[in-house]
Amino acid sequence: MALLSALRRACICNALIFFTVCFAGDRFVSFELEYTYVTKSPLGVPQQVIAVNGQFPGPVLNVTTNDNVMVNVRNRLDEDLLVTWPGIHMWRSSWQDGVHGTNCPIQAKWNWTYQFQVKDQIGSFFYFPSLLMQRASGGFGSFIITNRPVISLPFGFPDGDIVMLIGDWYTKSHKALREDLDNGKELGMPDGVLINGKGPYRYNSSLVPDGIDHETINVEPGKTYRVRVHNVGVSTCLNFRIQNHNLLLAETEGTYTSQQNYTSLDIHVGQSYTFLVTMDQNASSDYYVVASPRLVNQSVWEKVTGVAVLHYSNSKGKASGPLPDPPNDFYDKSYVINQALSIRQNVSASGARPNPQGSFHYGSVNVTDIYILKSVPPVTIDRKRRATYNGISFVYPDTPMRLSDIYHVPGDYKLDFPNKPMNRPPKMDKSLISGTYKGFIEIVLQNNDTVVQSFHMDGYSFFVVGMGYGEWTENNRGSYNRWDAISRCTTQVFAGGWTAILVSLDNVGVWNLRTENLDRWYLGQETFMRIINPEDTSNKTENPVPDNVLYCGALSSMQKQQKTSSAVVHGSSDLMLSMMLLSAASIYILH
């Protein structure tokens, strides 16, 4: 027994030394992300962009299902910063969500360490700065959760991984774009589309000036690659395609999909997709990779096209000729909806756990609440141009909502968000939706704006059960997919149309509901859902306030001044050590 105890103590010591835990504990991984400005010329014009660790786009963060993740963010910008992780469920911990309503900002020259577990998740996601339109200048990168080896993939293991971040781009800085919105202006047409932070290949000498650096993707003939594509742009839906190659859709935002081939796929702002692409073409030349705007006037937006090059190792020449065509659906409004609804979950595949994804029969669960969120073109409220849901343009409370709850800050927000559009003048307000733990809700997104939008819900995935044009009515429920609808965190809502989603409220906290279109988001088209477990008196369904929480607003006096040196923020190392000790101790007890 003494020998066994000694071995246990030695195992715990080794865990602390090597930042792993013995026996069967979930591992810890840590990252350092430093946000700075650098000068780049992605469209041939020198401009200030936001880099992460000196890179634009930022580094890929690779983790494995159930990892405990710690990300120390160093803010070397000249303004506040928060980094958000859309699609990462942040179980029981909206403290780590990285949006203004849940976290106090990381001030300039300060650091802060995010700590969360990617519990029971797989898939392709991305991170980005959530404040002040900063994503329009960069600061984004891919976040990949790889399945554990004990869970088999529903496809052959790929020969390699390719990450592609696509998005519309302005040569104006995010500060200038923000100023335009503050002055009541529209952002207007972007200046181009970037692929992995680079401008278009010179496929057309009149549309693309000389000297622009483009992305080249090197591949081997006959091999199959997992291609992860994220739309990290400002507000434009992009059609993604690879000349002469099929895109076998395999996963989107944490859900394995029913596998089917597409020649091209519309990827809306904030969405992520994983394709399997086999290099089965001859190598007489390189091939175009294209990301072009959709649902806009194509003749006017012709130059706003992202083009990269797919280069076989035995290629005999450069890509040439016209770009592969986008969908020809000008007279077919149903095409985009049919394509969106063709994306369904693979109900026979295992995700992060050894059971089929479709084992949760969402279609037979009783709905406990219904919310209709209606958006319209921006309106003037108190002489300011604002965007709304149900006539309310959200205004951030001075103190993040859960901190207000914990420390009893009075009057910081209200739980009176209307569950349907109201016949009254629009207003700015701090109004939240009240949700109950284990509820099962239906949200109808009614887009009466003139532009296609993306809707996102932090902390959750939801089932996209229906889409259509016109005003939603209760009769539309008869068309819902109640068996294999895709489960994801970001869905499109077409202009003049609706999208219906079903959500199981299994994650306590305060979670952001928003449009991913940066201009509408900045103008207030968002709210939050406060989900509380009234039966939980011992906080088993929500993590406590983290030790390193930042304080602001009515609680500013509780915040200690941080050191502004380049060293890791005070507390980050202690946090890592504390988590390692807790994990090791729990394992010691269990054994």
Coordinates of C-alpha atoms in Angstrom, one line a residue:
M1 CA 0.0 0.0 0.0
A2 CA 2.9 2.4 0.9
L3 CA 4.5 1.6 -2.5
L4 CA 1.2 2.3 -4.3
S5 CA 0.8 5.7 -2.5
A6 CA 4.3 6.6 -3.4
L7 CA 3.6 5.8 -7.0
R8 CA 0.4 7.9 -6.9
R9 CA 2.3 10.9 -5.5
A10 CA 5.0 10.4 -8.2
C11 CA 2.4 10.3 -10.9
I12 CA 0.8 13.6 -9.7
C13 CA 4.2 15.2 -9.6
N14 CA 5.0 14.1 -13.1
A15 CA 1.6 15.4 -14.2
L16 CA 2.5 18.8 -12.9
I17 CA 5.9 18.8 -14.4
F18 CA 4.9 17.8 -17.9
F19 CA 1.4 19.4 -18.0
T20 CA -0.3 16.1 -18.5
V21 CA -2.2 14.0 -16.1
C22 CA -1.7 10.3 -15.4
F23 CA -4.4 7.6 -15.5
A24 CA -7.4 8.7 -17.6
G25 CA -7.7 12.5 -17.1
D26 CA -8.4 14.9 -19.9
R27 CA -5.3 16.6 -21.1
F28 CA -4.4 20.3 -20.9
V29 CA -3.3 22.3 -23.8
S30 CA -2.2 26.0 -23.7
F31 CA -1.7 28.7 -26.3
E32 CA -0.4 32.2 -26.4
L33 CA -2.1 34.7 -28.7
E34 CA -0.6 38.2 -29.0
Y35 CA -2.8 40.7 -30.9
T36 CA -0.8 43.5 -32.7
Y37 CA -1.1 45.8 -35.7
V38 CA 1.0 45.0 -38.8
T39 CA 1.1 46.5 -42.3
K40 CA 0.0 44.4 -45.2
S41 CA -1.2 45.0 -48.7
P42 CA -3.6 42.1 -49.5
L43 CA -5.3 44.1 -52.3
G44 CA -2.2 46.0 -53.3
V45 CA -2.9 48.9 -51.0
P46 CA -0.8 49.2 -47.8
Q47 CA -3.1 49.1 -44.7
Q48 CA -3.0 48.3 -41.0
V49 CA -4.3 44.8 -40.2
I50 CA -4.7 42.9 -37.0
A51 CA -2.2 40.1 -36.7
V52 CA -2.1 37.3 -34.1
N53 CA 1.4 36.2 -33.1
G54 CA 2.6 38.3 -36.1
Q55 CA 0.5 36.3 -38.5
F56 CA -2.4 37.4 -40.8
P57 CA -4.6 35.3 -40.5
G58 CA -3.8 34.0 -37.1
P59 CA -2.4 30.6 -36.3
V60 CA -4.5 27.4 -36.4
L61 CA -5.3 26.2 -32.9
N62 CA -5.5 22.3 -32.9
V63 CA -7.0 20.5 -30.0
T64 CA -8.7 17.1 -29.3
T65 CA -12.1 16.3 -28.0
N66 CA -12.4 16.8 -24.2
D67 CA -9.1 18.8 -24.0
N68 CA -8.9 21.5 -21.3
V69 CA -7.9 24.6 -23.3
M70 CA -6.1 27.6 -21.9
V71 CA -5.5 30.6 -24.2
N72 CA -3.6 33.6 -22.9
V73 CA -4.5 36.6 -25.0
R74 CA -2.1 39.6 -25.0
N75 CA -3.8 42.8 -26.1
R76 CA -1.1 44.9 -27.8
L77 CA -3.7 47.0 -29.7
D78 CA -4.6 50.6 -28.9
E79 CA -8.2 49.7 -27.9
D80 CA -10.2 47.1 -25.9
L81 CA -10.2 43.5 -27.1
L82 CA -12.2 40.4 -26.5
V83 CA -11.7 37.1 -28.4
T84 CA -14.8 34.9 -29.0
W85 CA -15.0 31.2 -30.0
P86 CA -18.3 30.7 -31.9
G87 CA -19.5 27.1 -32.0
I88 CA -17.4 26.1 -29.0
H89 CA -20.0 25.2 -26.5
M90 CA -18.2 26.5 -23.4
W91 CA -20.2 24.1 -21.2
R92 CA -21.5 25.9 -18.1
S93 CA -19.2 28.8 -18.6
S94 CA -20.4 31.9 -20.4
W95 CA -17.6 33.6 -18.4
Q96 CA -15.3 32.5 -21.3
D97 CA -17.6 33.5 -24.2
G98 CA -15.6 36.6 -25.2
V99 CA -18.4 39.0 -26.0
H100 CA -19.2 42.4 -24.4
G101 CA -22.3 41.4 -22.6
T102 CA -20.7 38.5 -20.8
N103 CA -17.1 39.6 -20.3
C104 CA -15.3 42.9 -19.3
P105 CA -12.9 43.9 -22.1
I106 CA -9.2 43.2 -22.0
Q107 CA -7.8 46.7 -21.9
A108 CA -5.0 47.8 -24.1
K109 CA -1.6 46.4 -22.9
W110 CA -3.4 43.9 -20.7
N111 CA -3.5 40.1 -20.8
W112 CA -6.3 37.6 -20.0
T113 CA -6.4 33.8 -20.0
Y114 CA -9.5 32.0 -21.3
Q115 CA -10.0 28.5 -19.9
F116 CA -12.6 26.1 -21.2
Q117 CA -13.1 22.5 -22.1
V118 CA -14.1 21.3 -25.6
K119 CA -16.3 18.7 -24.0
D120 CA -17.8 16.2 -26.4
Q121 CA -17.1 18.2 -29.5
I122 CA -15.4 17.7 -32.9
G123 CA -15.2 19.9 -35.9
S124 CA -14.1 23.1 -37.7
F125 CA -14.5 26.5 -36.1
F126 CA -12.7 29.8 -36.0
Y127 CA -11.9 32.5 -33.4
F128 CA -12.0 36.3 -33.9
P129 CA -12.1 39.6 -32.0
S130 CA -15.7 40.5 -31.1
L131 CA -15.5 44.2 -30.3
L132 CA -15.6 47.4 -32.3
M133 CA -15.8 45.9 -35.8
Q134 CA -12.2 44.5 -35.3
R135 CA -12.9 41.4 -37.3
A136 CA -13.0 43.6 -40.4
S137 CA -9.3 44.2 -40.0
G138 CA -8.3 40.6 -39.1
G139 CA -7.5 38.9 -35.8
F140 CA -9.1 35.7 -36.9
G141 CA -7.8 32.1 -37.2
S142 CA -9.0 28.5 -37.4
F143 CA -9.9 26.4 -34.4
I144 CA -10.0 22.7 -35.1
I145 CA -11.2 20.0 -32.7
T146 CA -10.0 16.6 -33.7
N147 CA -11.8 13.4 -32.7
R148 CA -10.3 11.1 -30.2
P149 CA -8.6 8.0 -31.8
V150 CA -11.1 5.7 -30.1
I151 CA -13.9 7.2 -32.2
S152 CA -13.7 6.3 -35.9
L153 CA -14.3 8.8 -38.6
P154 CA -17.3 8.3 -41.0
F155 CA -14.9 8.5 -43.9
G156 CA -11.4 7.3 -44.8
F157 CA -8.6 9.1 -43.0
P158 CA -7.5 12.1 -45.2
D159 CA -4.0 12.4 -46.6
G160 CA -3.7 16.0 -45.3
D161 CA -5.6 19.0 -43.9
I162 CA -6.1 22.3 -45.7
V163 CA -7.5 25.4 -44.0
M164 CA -9.0 28.2 -46.0
L165 CA -10.3 31.5 -44.5
I166 CA -12.4 33.4 -47.0
G167 CA -14.1 36.7 -46.6
D168 CA -15.0 40.1 -48.1
W169 CA -12.4 42.8 -47.4
Y170 CA -12.2 46.6 -47.3
T171 CA -9.1 48.6 -47.7
K172 CA -10.5 51.0 -45.0
S173 CA -9.6 50.0 -41.5
H174 CA -12.2 48.8 -39.0
K175 CA -12.0 52.1 -37.3
A176 CA -12.9 54.0 -40.5
L177 CA -15.7 51.5 -41.2
R178 CA -16.9 52.0 -37.7
E179 CA -16.9 55.8 -38.2
D180 CA -18.9 55.4 -41.4
L181 CA -21.6 53.5 -39.5
D182 CA -21.6 56.0 -36.6
N183 CA -22.2 58.7 -39.2
G184 CA -25.2 56.9 -40.6
K185 CA -23.6 55.6 -43.8
E186 CA -23.8 52.1 -45.4
L187 CA -20.5 50.2 -45.7
G188 CA -21.0 49.8 -49.5
M189 CA -19.4 47.3 -51.7
P190 CA -16.2 45.7 -50.4
D191 CA -12.9 46.2 -52.2
G192 CA -12.3 42.5 -52.7
V193 CA -12.4 39.0 -51.3
L194 CA -9.4 37.4 -49.5
I195 CA -8.4 33.8 -49.3
N196 CA -6.0 33.1 -46.3
G197 CA -5.3 36.9 -46.1
K198 CA -4.2 37.2 -49.7
G199 CA -5.7 38.9 -52.7
P200 CA -6.8 37.3 -56.0
Y201 CA -4.6 35.4 -58.4
R202 CA -4.3 37.5 -61.6
Y203 CA -6.8 35.6 -63.6
N204 CA -7.9 38.7 -65.4
S205 CA -5.4 41.5 -66.2
S206 CA -8.1 44.3 -66.3
L207 CA -9.8 43.3 -63.1
V208 CA -6.7 42.3 -61.0
P209 CA -3.7 44.6 -60.9
D210 CA -0.2 43.2 -61.1
G211 CA 1.9 42.5 -58.0
I212 CA -0.8 41.1 -55.7
D213 CA 0.3 38.1 -53.6
H214 CA -2.1 35.2 -53.9
E215 CA -2.6 31.9 -52.0
T216 CA -1.2 28.7 -53.6
I217 CA -2.3 25.4 -52.3
N218 CA 0.1 22.6 -53.0
V219 CA -1.3 19.1 -53.3
E220 CA -0.2 15.6 -54.5
P221 CA -2.0 13.8 -57.3
G222 CA -4.4 11.0 -56.2
K223 CA -4.5 12.0 -52.6
T224 CA -7.7 13.1 -50.7
Y225 CA -7.5 16.2 -48.5
R226 CA -9.8 17.5 -45.7
V227 CA -10.5 21.1 -46.7
R228 CA -11.8 23.3 -44.0
V229 CA -13.4 26.6 -45.2
H230 CA -14.5 29.5 -42.9
N231 CA -16.3 32.7 -44.0
V232 CA -14.6 35.2 -41.7
G233 CA -15.8 38.2 -43.7
V234 CA -17.9 41.3 -42.9
S235 CA -21.2 40.8 -44.5
T236 CA -21.0 38.9 -47.9
C237 CA -22.2 35.4 -48.6
L238 CA -19.5 33.7 -50.8
N239 CA -19.8 30.8 -53.3
F240 CA -16.9 28.5 -52.8
R241 CA -15.7 26.2 -55.7
I242 CA -12.6 24.4 -57.0
Q243 CA -12.3 24.2 -60.7
N244 CA -13.0 20.7 -62.1
H245 CA -13.1 19.2 -58.5
N246 CA -16.0 17.8 -56.5
L247 CA -16.5 19.0 -53.0
L248 CA -17.7 16.1 -50.8
L249 CA -19.3 17.7 -47.8
A250 CA -18.4 15.9 -44.6
E251 CA -18.9 18.2 -41.6
T252 CA -20.1 21.6 -40.6
E253 CA -19.6 23.4 -37.3
G254 CA -19.3 20.2 -35.2
T255 CA -21.7 17.9 -37.0
Y256 CA -20.9 15.2 -39.5
T257 CA -23.1 15.6 -42.5
S258 CA -24.7 13.3 -44.9
Q259 CA -22.0 13.0 -47.5
Q260 CA -22.9 14.4 -50.9
N261 CA -21.0 16.0 -53.7
Y262 CA -21.3 19.7 -54.6
T263 CA -19.7 21.5 -57.5
S264 CA -20.0 24.7 -55.4
L265 CA -21.5 25.7 -52.1
D266 CA -22.7 29.0 -50.7
I267 CA -20.9 29.8 -47.4
H268 CA -22.5 32.6 -45.4
V269 CA -20.8 35.0 -43.0
G270 CA -19.7 33.1 -39.9
Q271 CA -20.2 29.6 -41.3
S272 CA -17.6 26.8 -41.5
Y273 CA -17.6 23.7 -43.7
T274 CA -15.3 20.7 -44.1
F275 CA -15.0 19.0 -47.6
L276 CA -13.2 15.9 -48.7
V277 CA -11.5 16.8 -52.0
T278 CA -9.7 14.1 -54.1
M279 CA -7.0 15.3 -56.5
D280 CA -8.2 13.2 -59.4
Q281 CA -7.6 15.6 -62.3
N282 CA -4.8 15.5 -64.8
A283 CA -2.0 18.0 -64.2
S284 CA -2.0 19.8 -67.5
S285 CA -2.3 23.0 -65.5
D286 CA -3.1 24.4 -62.1
Y287 CA -6.7 24.9 -61.1
Y288 CA -8.6 27.9 -59.8
V289 CA -10.0 28.1 -56.2
V290 CA -12.8 30.7 -56.2
A291 CA -14.8 32.5 -53.5
S292 CA -17.2 34.9 -55.2
P293 CA -20.1 37.1 -53.8
R294 CA -23.6 35.7 -53.9
L295 CA -27.0 37.3 -53.8
V296 CA -25.7 40.6 -55.1
N297 CA -25.6 42.3 -58.5
Q298 CA -22.9 40.1 -60.1
S299 CA -22.1 42.6 -62.9
V300 CA -21.4 45.4 -60.4
W301 CA -19.5 43.1 -58.0
E302 CA -17.5 41.4 -60.7
K303 CA -14.1 42.5 -59.4
V304 CA -15.0 41.5 -55.8
T305 CA -13.8 37.9 -56.3
G306 CA -11.2 35.8 -54.3
V307 CA -9.1 33.5 -56.4
A308 CA -6.4 31.1 -55.2
V309 CA -4.4 28.4 -57.1
L310 CA -4.6 24.7 -56.5
H311 CA -1.2 23.4 -57.6
Y312 CA -0.5 19.7 -58.3
S313 CA 3.1 18.7 -57.6
N314 CA 3.4 17.5 -61.3
S315 CA 1.5 20.4 -62.8
K316 CA 2.6 21.4 -66.3
G317 CA 1.4 25.0 -66.3
K318 CA -0.4 27.9 -64.7
A319 CA -4.1 28.2 -64.4
S320 CA -5.7 30.2 -67.2
G321 CA -8.9 31.0 -68.9
P322 CA -12.2 32.0 -67.4
L323 CA -13.1 31.2 -63.8
P324 CA -15.5 28.3 -63.2
D325 CA -19.1 29.6 -63.2
P326 CA -21.1 30.2 -60.1
P327 CA -24.7 28.8 -59.9
N328 CA -26.9 30.2 -62.6
D329 CA -30.0 30.8 -60.5
F330 CA -31.0 34.4 -61.2
Y331 CA -34.5 33.3 -62.1
D332 CA -34.7 30.5 -59.5
K333 CA -35.2 31.8 -56.0
S334 CA -35.7 28.3 -54.7
Y335 CA -32.1 27.2 -55.5
V336 CA -30.4 28.7 -52.5
I337 CA -33.0 27.4 -50.1
N338 CA -33.0 23.9 -51.6
Q339 CA -29.2 23.8 -51.4
A340 CA -29.3 24.9 -47.7
L341 CA -31.9 22.3 -46.8
S342 CA -29.9 19.6 -48.6
I343 CA -27.2 19.8 -45.9
R344 CA -28.3 17.2 -43.3
Q345 CA -26.7 15.4 -40.5
N346 CA -25.3 12.0 -40.8
V347 CA -27.5 10.2 -38.2
S348 CA -25.5 6.9 -38.5
A349 CA -22.1 8.5 -37.6
S350 CA -20.6 8.9 -34.2
G351 CA -19.5 12.4 -33.3
A352 CA -17.4 13.0 -30.2
R353 CA -18.9 10.0 -28.3
P354 CA -19.5 6.4 -29.3
N355 CA -23.1 6.8 -30.2
P356 CA -24.9 8.1 -33.4
Q357 CA -25.5 11.8 -33.6
G358 CA -29.1 11.2 -34.5
S359 CA -29.9 9.4 -31.2
F360 CA -31.3 12.6 -29.9
H361 CA -34.8 12.6 -31.4
Y362 CA -35.3 16.4 -31.4
G363 CA -38.4 16.1 -33.6
S364 CA -40.4 14.4 -30.9
V365 CA -39.5 16.8 -28.1
N366 CA -42.3 19.1 -26.9
V367 CA -41.6 22.8 -27.5
T368 CA -41.7 24.9 -24.3
D369 CA -41.3 28.4 -25.7
I370 CA -41.6 30.1 -29.1
Y371 CA -39.7 33.3 -30.1
I372 CA -40.0 35.2 -33.4
L373 CA -37.1 37.5 -34.0
K374 CA -37.8 39.9 -36.8
S375 CA -35.2 42.1 -38.4
V376 CA -35.9 45.1 -40.7
P377 CA -33.6 47.6 -42.5
P378 CA -31.8 49.9 -40.1
V379 CA -33.9 52.6 -38.6
T380 CA -33.3 56.0 -36.8
I381 CA -33.6 55.9 -33.0
D382 CA -32.7 59.0 -31.0
R383 CA -31.1 60.4 -34.2
K384 CA -28.8 57.4 -34.5
R385 CA -28.9 54.8 -37.2
R386 CA -29.6 51.4 -35.5
A387 CA -30.5 47.8 -36.3
T388 CA -33.0 45.8 -34.4
Y389 CA -34.6 42.5 -33.5
N390 CA -38.4 43.0 -32.7
G391 CA -37.9 46.7 -32.6
I392 CA -35.2 46.6 -30.0
S393 CA -31.6 47.7 -30.7
F394 CA -29.4 46.3 -28.0
V395 CA -27.3 48.5 -25.7
Y396 CA -24.6 46.8 -23.6
P397 CA -25.0 47.2 -19.8
D398 CA -22.1 48.8 -18.0
T399 CA -21.6 45.5 -16.1
P400 CA -21.7 42.1 -17.7
M401 CA -25.0 40.4 -17.0
R402 CA -23.8 37.4 -14.9
L403 CA -21.5 39.5 -12.8
S404 CA -24.5 41.8 -12.2
D405 CA -26.4 38.7 -11.0
I406 CA -23.6 37.4 -8.7
Y407 CA -22.9 40.8 -7.1
H408 CA -26.5 42.0 -7.1
V409 CA -26.0 45.1 -9.3
P410 CA -29.5 46.6 -9.6
G411 CA -31.1 47.8 -12.8
D412 CA -28.3 46.8 -15.1
Y413 CA -30.6 44.9 -17.6
K414 CA -34.2 43.8 -18.0
L415 CA -35.7 40.3 -18.7
D416 CA -38.5 41.7 -20.9
F417 CA -37.4 41.0 -24.5
P418 CA -40.6 40.5 -26.5
N419 CA -41.2 37.0 -27.9
K420 CA -42.7 38.4 -31.1
P421 CA -42.6 41.7 -33.0
M422 CA -44.4 44.5 -31.2
N423 CA -46.6 47.2 -32.8
R424 CA -44.6 50.1 -31.3
P425 CA -41.8 52.5 -32.2
P426 CA -38.3 51.0 -32.2
K427 CA -36.1 51.7 -29.2
M428 CA -32.6 51.1 -27.7
D429 CA -32.7 48.9 -24.6
K430 CA -30.8 46.5 -22.4
S431 CA -33.5 43.8 -22.8
L432 CA -32.7 40.0 -22.5
I433 CA -34.6 36.8 -23.2
S434 CA -35.3 34.7 -20.1
G435 CA -34.7 31.0 -20.7
T436 CA -35.2 28.0 -18.4
Y437 CA -32.6 25.2 -18.1
K438 CA -33.8 22.0 -20.0
G439 CA -36.4 24.0 -21.9
F440 CA -36.8 23.2 -25.6
I441 CA -37.5 26.3 -27.7
E442 CA -38.4 27.2 -31.3
I443 CA -36.9 30.4 -32.7
V444 CA -38.2 31.8 -36.0
L445 CA -35.9 34.2 -37.7
Q446 CA -37.9 36.6 -39.9
N447 CA -35.6 38.6 -42.1
N448 CA -37.5 41.6 -43.6
D449 CA -34.2 43.4 -44.2
T450 CA -32.9 43.9 -47.8
V451 CA -29.8 41.7 -47.3
V452 CA -29.2 38.1 -46.5
Q453 CA -28.1 37.6 -42.9
S454 CA -26.4 35.0 -40.8
F455 CA -27.8 34.3 -37.3
H456 CA -25.6 32.9 -34.6
M457 CA -26.2 31.6 -31.0
D458 CA -23.2 31.4 -28.7
G459 CA -22.8 28.4 -26.4
Y460 CA -25.1 26.2 -28.5
S461 CA -25.8 24.2 -31.6
F462 CA -29.4 24.3 -32.9
F463 CA -31.4 22.3 -35.5
V464 CA -32.1 24.1 -38.7
V465 CA -35.5 22.6 -39.4
G466 CA -37.0 24.9 -42.0
M467 CA -36.6 27.9 -44.4
G468 CA -38.8 29.8 -46.8
Y469 CA -39.7 33.1 -48.4
G470 CA -42.4 35.5 -47.2
E471 CA -43.8 35.8 -43.7
W472 CA -43.6 32.8 -41.5
T473 CA -46.9 31.3 -40.3
E474 CA -47.8 28.4 -38.1
N475 CA -48.7 26.4 -41.2
N476 CA -45.0 26.4 -42.1
R477 CA -44.4 23.9 -39.3
G478 CA -45.8 21.2 -41.6
S479 CA -42.6 21.5 -43.7
Y480 CA -40.1 21.2 -40.9
N481 CA -37.5 18.5 -41.0
R482 CA -37.9 16.6 -37.8
W483 CA -35.4 13.8 -38.3
D484 CA -32.0 14.7 -39.8
A485 CA -31.9 18.5 -39.9
I486 CA -28.4 19.8 -39.6
S487 CA -27.2 20.8 -36.1
R488 CA -25.0 23.9 -36.3
C489 CA -24.3 27.3 -34.6
T490 CA -24.7 29.7 -37.6
T491 CA -27.5 29.7 -40.2
Q492 CA -28.5 31.9 -43.1
V493 CA -31.8 33.9 -43.2
F494 CA -32.5 35.0 -46.7
A495 CA -33.8 38.6 -47.4
G496 CA -37.6 38.5 -47.4
G497 CA -37.6 35.1 -45.8
W498 CA -37.5 33.1 -42.6
T499 CA -35.5 30.3 -41.0
A500 CA -36.8 28.2 -38.1
I501 CA -34.5 26.5 -35.6
L502 CA -35.0 24.3 -32.5
V503 CA -32.8 24.6 -29.5
S504 CA -32.4 22.4 -26.4
L505 CA -31.5 24.7 -23.5
D506 CA -28.9 22.5 -21.8
N507 CA -26.2 25.1 -21.1
V508 CA -26.7 27.5 -18.2
G509 CA -25.3 31.0 -18.5
V510 CA -25.9 34.2 -20.5
W511 CA -25.5 33.6 -24.2
N512 CA -25.3 36.0 -27.2
L513 CA -27.9 35.8 -30.0
R514 CA -26.8 38.0 -33.0
T515 CA -26.4 38.6 -36.6
E516 CA -22.9 37.8 -37.9
N517 CA -23.1 40.6 -40.4
L518 CA -20.7 43.0 -38.7
D519 CA -22.5 46.2 -39.8
R520 CA -25.9 45.1 -38.4
W521 CA -24.3 43.6 -35.3
Y522 CA -22.4 46.8 -34.6
L523 CA -25.7 48.8 -35.0
G524 CA -27.4 46.7 -32.3
Q525 CA -29.0 43.7 -34.0
E526 CA -28.5 41.2 -31.1
T527 CA -29.7 40.2 -27.7
F528 CA -28.8 37.7 -25.0
M529 CA -30.6 34.7 -23.6
R530 CA -30.2 34.3 -19.8
I531 CA -30.6 30.6 -19.0
I532 CA -30.9 29.8 -15.3
N533 CA -31.5 26.5 -13.5
P534 CA -33.9 27.4 -10.7
E535 CA -33.4 24.0 -9.0
D536 CA -29.6 24.4 -8.8
T537 CA -28.7 25.7 -5.3
S538 CA -25.2 24.4 -5.4
N539 CA -24.0 25.7 -8.8
K540 CA -23.6 22.2 -10.3
T541 CA -24.9 23.3 -13.7
E542 CA -22.8 26.4 -14.0
N543 CA -19.1 27.1 -13.3
P544 CA -18.3 29.6 -10.6
V545 CA -16.9 33.0 -11.4
P546 CA -13.3 32.3 -12.6
D547 CA -10.4 33.4 -10.3
N548 CA -9.1 35.8 -13.0
V549 CA -12.4 37.4 -13.9
L550 CA -12.1 41.0 -15.1
Y551 CA -14.3 43.6 -13.4
C552 CA -15.8 46.8 -14.9
G553 CA -18.9 49.0 -14.8
A554 CA -20.4 49.1 -11.3
L555 CA -17.7 46.6 -10.1
S556 CA -14.7 48.5 -11.4
S557 CA -13.3 49.1 -7.9
M558 CA -12.8 45.3 -7.6
Q559 CA -10.4 45.2 -10.5
K560 CA -6.7 45.1 -9.6
Q561 CA -4.3 46.9 -11.9
Q562 CA -2.5 44.6 -14.2
K563 CA 1.2 44.7 -15.1
T564 CA 1.8 45.9 -18.7
S565 CA 5.1 44.0 -19.2
S566 CA 5.5 41.4 -21.9
A567 CA 5.5 38.7 -19.2
V568 CA 2.5 36.3 -18.9
V569 CA -0.3 38.0 -17.1
H570 CA -0.2 37.6 -13.3
G571 CA -2.4 34.7 -12.5
S572 CA -2.1 32.8 -15.8
S573 CA 0.6 30.4 -14.6
D574 CA -1.2 30.1 -11.3
L575 CA -4.4 29.2 -13.1
M576 CA -2.7 26.5 -15.1
L577 CA -1.0 25.1 -12.0
S578 CA -4.3 25.2 -10.1
M579 CA -6.2 23.4 -12.8
M580 CA -3.4 20.8 -13.0
L581 CA -3.5 20.3 -9.2
L582 CA -7.3 19.9 -9.2
S583 CA -7.2 17.4 -12.0
A584 CA -4.4 15.4 -10.5
A585 CA -6.1 15.5 -7.1
S586 CA -9.4 14.3 -8.6
I587 CA -7.7 11.4 -10.3
Y588 CA -5.8 10.5 -7.1
I589 CA -9.2 10.4 -5.2
L590 CA -10.8 8.3 -8.0
H591 CA -8.0 5.8 -7.9

